[in-house]
Tab-separated table of C-alpha atoms and ligand atoms in Angstrom:
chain	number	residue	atom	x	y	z
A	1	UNK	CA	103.011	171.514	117.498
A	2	UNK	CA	102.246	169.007	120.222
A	3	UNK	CA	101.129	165.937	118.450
A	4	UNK	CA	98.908	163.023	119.470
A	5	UNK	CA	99.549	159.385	117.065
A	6	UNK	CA	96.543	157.411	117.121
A	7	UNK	CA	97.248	153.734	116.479
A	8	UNK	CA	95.290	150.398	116.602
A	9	UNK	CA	98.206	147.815	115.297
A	10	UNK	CA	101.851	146.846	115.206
A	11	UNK	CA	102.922	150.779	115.233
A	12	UNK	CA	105.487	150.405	113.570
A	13	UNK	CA	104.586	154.386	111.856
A	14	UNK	CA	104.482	155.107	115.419
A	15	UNK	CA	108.364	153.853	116.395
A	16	UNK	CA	109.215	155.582	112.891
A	17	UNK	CA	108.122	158.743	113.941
A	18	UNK	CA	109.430	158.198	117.488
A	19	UNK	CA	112.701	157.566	116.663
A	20	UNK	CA	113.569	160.676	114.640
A	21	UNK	CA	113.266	162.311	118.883
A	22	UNK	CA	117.046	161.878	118.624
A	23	UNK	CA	117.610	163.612	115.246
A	24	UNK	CA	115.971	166.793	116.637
A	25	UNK	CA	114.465	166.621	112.797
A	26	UNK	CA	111.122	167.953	113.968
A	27	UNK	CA	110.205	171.172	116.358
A	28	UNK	CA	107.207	169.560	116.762
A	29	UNK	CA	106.790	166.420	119.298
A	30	UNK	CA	104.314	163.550	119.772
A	31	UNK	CA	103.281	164.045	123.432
A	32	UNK	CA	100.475	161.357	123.762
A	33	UNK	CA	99.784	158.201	122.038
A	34	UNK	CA	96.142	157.354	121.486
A	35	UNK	CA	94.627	153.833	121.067
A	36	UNK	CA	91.282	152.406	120.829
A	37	UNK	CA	92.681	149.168	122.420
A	38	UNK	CA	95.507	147.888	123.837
A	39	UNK	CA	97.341	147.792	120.569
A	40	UNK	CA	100.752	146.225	120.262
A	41	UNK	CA	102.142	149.580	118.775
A	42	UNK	CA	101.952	151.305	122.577
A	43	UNK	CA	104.803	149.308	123.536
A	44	UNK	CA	106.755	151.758	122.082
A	45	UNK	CA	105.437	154.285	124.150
A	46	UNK	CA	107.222	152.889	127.389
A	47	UNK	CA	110.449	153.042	125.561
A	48	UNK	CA	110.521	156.622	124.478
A	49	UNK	CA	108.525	157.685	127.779
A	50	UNK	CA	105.670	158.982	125.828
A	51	UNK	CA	102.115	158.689	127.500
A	52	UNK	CA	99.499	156.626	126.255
A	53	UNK	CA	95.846	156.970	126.510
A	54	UNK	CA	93.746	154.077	125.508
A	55	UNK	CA	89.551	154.801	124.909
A	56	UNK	CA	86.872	154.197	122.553
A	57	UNK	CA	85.152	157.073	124.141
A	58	UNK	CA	85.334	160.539	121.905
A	59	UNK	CA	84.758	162.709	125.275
A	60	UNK	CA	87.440	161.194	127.158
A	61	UNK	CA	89.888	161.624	124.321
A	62	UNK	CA	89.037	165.269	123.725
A	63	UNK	CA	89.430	165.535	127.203
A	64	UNK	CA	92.813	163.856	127.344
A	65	UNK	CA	94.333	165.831	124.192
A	66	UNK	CA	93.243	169.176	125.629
A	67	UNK	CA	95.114	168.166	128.472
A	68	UNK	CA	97.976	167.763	126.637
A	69	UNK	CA	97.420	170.400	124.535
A	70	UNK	CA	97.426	168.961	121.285
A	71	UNK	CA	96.552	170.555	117.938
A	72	UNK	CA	97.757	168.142	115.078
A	73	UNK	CA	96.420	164.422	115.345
A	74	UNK	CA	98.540	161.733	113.509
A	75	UNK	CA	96.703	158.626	112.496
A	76	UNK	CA	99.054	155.854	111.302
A	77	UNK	CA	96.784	152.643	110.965
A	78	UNK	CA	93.970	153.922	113.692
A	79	UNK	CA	91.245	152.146	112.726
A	80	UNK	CA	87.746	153.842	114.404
A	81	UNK	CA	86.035	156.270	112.234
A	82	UNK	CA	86.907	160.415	113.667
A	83	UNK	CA	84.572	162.356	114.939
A	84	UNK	CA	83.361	165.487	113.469
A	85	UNK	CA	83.787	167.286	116.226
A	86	UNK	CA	87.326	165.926	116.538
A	87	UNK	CA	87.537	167.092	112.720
A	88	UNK	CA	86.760	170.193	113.214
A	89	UNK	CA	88.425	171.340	116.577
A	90	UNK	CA	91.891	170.161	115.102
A	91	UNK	CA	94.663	169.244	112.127
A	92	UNK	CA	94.721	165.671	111.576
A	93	UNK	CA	97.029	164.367	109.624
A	94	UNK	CA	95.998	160.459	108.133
A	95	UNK	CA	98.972	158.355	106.610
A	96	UNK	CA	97.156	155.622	103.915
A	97	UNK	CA	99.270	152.695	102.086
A	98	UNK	CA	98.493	153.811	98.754
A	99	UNK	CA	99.447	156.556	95.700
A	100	UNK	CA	96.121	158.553	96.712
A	101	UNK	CA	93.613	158.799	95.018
A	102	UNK	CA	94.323	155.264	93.729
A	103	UNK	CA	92.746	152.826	96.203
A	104	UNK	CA	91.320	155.087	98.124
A	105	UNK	CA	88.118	155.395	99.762
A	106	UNK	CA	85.594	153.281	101.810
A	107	UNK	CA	86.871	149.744	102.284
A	108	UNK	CA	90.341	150.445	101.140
A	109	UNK	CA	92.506	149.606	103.991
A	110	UNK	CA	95.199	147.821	104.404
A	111	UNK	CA	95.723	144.345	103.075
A	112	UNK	CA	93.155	144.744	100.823
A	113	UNK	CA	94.835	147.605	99.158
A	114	UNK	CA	97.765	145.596	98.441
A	115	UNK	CA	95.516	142.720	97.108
A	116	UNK	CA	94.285	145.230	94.421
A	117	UNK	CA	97.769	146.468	93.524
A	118	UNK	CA	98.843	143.185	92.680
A	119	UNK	CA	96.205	141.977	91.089
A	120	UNK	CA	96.063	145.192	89.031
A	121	UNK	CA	99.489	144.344	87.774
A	122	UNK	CA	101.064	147.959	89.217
A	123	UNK	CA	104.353	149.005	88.410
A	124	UNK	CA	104.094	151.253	91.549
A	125	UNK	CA	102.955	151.757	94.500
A	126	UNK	CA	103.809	153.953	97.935
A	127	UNK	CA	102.201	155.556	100.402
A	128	UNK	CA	100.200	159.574	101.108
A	129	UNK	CA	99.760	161.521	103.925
A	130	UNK	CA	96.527	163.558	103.729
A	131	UNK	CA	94.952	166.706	105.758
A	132	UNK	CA	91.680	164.738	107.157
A	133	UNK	CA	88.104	166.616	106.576
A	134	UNK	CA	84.606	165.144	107.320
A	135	UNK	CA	84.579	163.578	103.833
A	136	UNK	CA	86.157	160.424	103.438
A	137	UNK	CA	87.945	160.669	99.811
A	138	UNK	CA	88.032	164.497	99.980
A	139	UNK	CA	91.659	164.581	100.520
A	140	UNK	CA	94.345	167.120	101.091
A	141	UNK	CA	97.430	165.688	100.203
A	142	UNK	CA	100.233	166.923	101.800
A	143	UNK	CA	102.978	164.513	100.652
A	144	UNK	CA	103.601	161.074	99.067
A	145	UNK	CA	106.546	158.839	98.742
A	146	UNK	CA	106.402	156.274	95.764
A	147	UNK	CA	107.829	152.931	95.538
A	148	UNK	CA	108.434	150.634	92.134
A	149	UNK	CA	107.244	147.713	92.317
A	150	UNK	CA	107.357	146.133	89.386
A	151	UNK	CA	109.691	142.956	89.962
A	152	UNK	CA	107.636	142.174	93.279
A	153	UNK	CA	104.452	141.006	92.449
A	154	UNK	CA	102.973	139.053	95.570
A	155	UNK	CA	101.064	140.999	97.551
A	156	UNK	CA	102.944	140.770	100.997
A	157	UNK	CA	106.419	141.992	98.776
A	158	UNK	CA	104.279	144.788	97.964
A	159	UNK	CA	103.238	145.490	101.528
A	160	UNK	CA	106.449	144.975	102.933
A	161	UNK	CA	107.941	147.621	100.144
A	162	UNK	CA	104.916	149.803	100.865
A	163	UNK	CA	105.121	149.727	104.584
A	164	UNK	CA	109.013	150.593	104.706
A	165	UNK	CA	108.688	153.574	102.285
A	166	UNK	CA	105.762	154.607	104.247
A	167	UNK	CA	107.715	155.239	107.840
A	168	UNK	CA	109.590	158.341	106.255
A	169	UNK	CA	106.350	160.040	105.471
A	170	UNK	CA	104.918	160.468	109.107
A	171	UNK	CA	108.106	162.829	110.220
A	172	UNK	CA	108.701	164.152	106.568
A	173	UNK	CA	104.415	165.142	106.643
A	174	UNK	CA	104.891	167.134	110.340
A	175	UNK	CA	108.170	168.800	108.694
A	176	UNK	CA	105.953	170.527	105.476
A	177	UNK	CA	103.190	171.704	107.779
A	178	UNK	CA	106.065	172.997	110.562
A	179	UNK	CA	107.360	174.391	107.565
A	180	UNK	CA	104.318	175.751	106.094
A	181	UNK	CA	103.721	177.380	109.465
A	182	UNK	CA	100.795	175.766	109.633
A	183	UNK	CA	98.685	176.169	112.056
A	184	UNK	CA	94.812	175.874	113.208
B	1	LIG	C1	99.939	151.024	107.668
B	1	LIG	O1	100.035	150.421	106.433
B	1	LIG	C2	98.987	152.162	107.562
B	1	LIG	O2	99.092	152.913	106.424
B	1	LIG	C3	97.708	151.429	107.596
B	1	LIG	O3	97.906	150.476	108.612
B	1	LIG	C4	99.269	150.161	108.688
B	1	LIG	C5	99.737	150.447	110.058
B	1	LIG	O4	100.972	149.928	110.299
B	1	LIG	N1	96.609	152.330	107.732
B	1	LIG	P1	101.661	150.177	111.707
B	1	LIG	O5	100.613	149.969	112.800
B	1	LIG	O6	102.223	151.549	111.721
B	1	LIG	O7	102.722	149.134	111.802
């Protein structure tokens, strides 16, 4: 599969996934990085020679990933809502900071996730990748990777915990749908 990550932060999911290129782990490769700004995460991009393609604008990325042909998005922390015509042309692939379908849903992102977990006293937490369709919490999960978190109670201990287990899911997602021979 050629694969387009779509990022809007740090990108540190993104380096994840880019370093496994020297393992020769995956058949699959990430051939474009997206961004809806000029997000720190595209730095990475220059270092593995990857190319990046930064727009808000849904025709110009279509454009760009049929270029490239791409047929499995990977969104790790891209922020912008999909398009359904995005959704339904191709596999995408969204990685989410949480043991789905715990905090998931609208307005459970990020920081505020963690928040939640603490505050709810959790003894775990982790992260999910999930197949994308036009419904927000109507989720396909493909794989999830827990974490126990029950001596760390502050928030940002949880995130930190959360965010480390979560860089083995990107590669270890695109390995069960290689393996599934998935394809759309
Ligand atoms: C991750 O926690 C991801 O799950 C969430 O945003 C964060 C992105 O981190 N959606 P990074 O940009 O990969 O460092």
């Amino acid at each position: 599969m050629n694969i387009v990550v779509s990022i809007s932060g740090t990108g540190t999911n993104l380096k994840a996934l880019l370093d496994v290129k020297k393992e020769n782990y995956l058949k699959s490769d990430t051939v474009v990085v997206a961004s809806n700004k000029n997000a720190v995460g595209l730095d990475s991009t220059r270092e593995f020679n990857v190319g990046a393609s930064v727009s808000k604008d849904n025709e110009e990325i279509i454009k760009c990933l049929r270029l490239k042909n791409v047929n499995l998005i990977v969104l790790a922390g891209f922020l912008p809502k999909i398009s359904k015509r995005i959704i339904n042309e191709l596999t995408i692939v969204n990685i989410h900071p949480s043991l789905l379908p715990k905090y998931g849903g609208e307005g459970c992102c990020g920081t505020y996730i963690h928040e939640k977990v603490s505050a709810n006293k959790e003894k775990a937490s982790g992260a999910t990748a999930y197949l994308v369709s036009e419904e927000l919490d109507d989720e396909d999960i493909l794989l999830q990777k827990s974490v126990d978190i029950s001596d760390r109670r502050s928030e940002d201990g949880i995130a930190k915990e959360v965010l480390r287990t979560e860089h083995g899911i990107p590669k270890d997602a695109i390995k069960k749908l290689e393996e599934d021979s998935y394809t759309r």
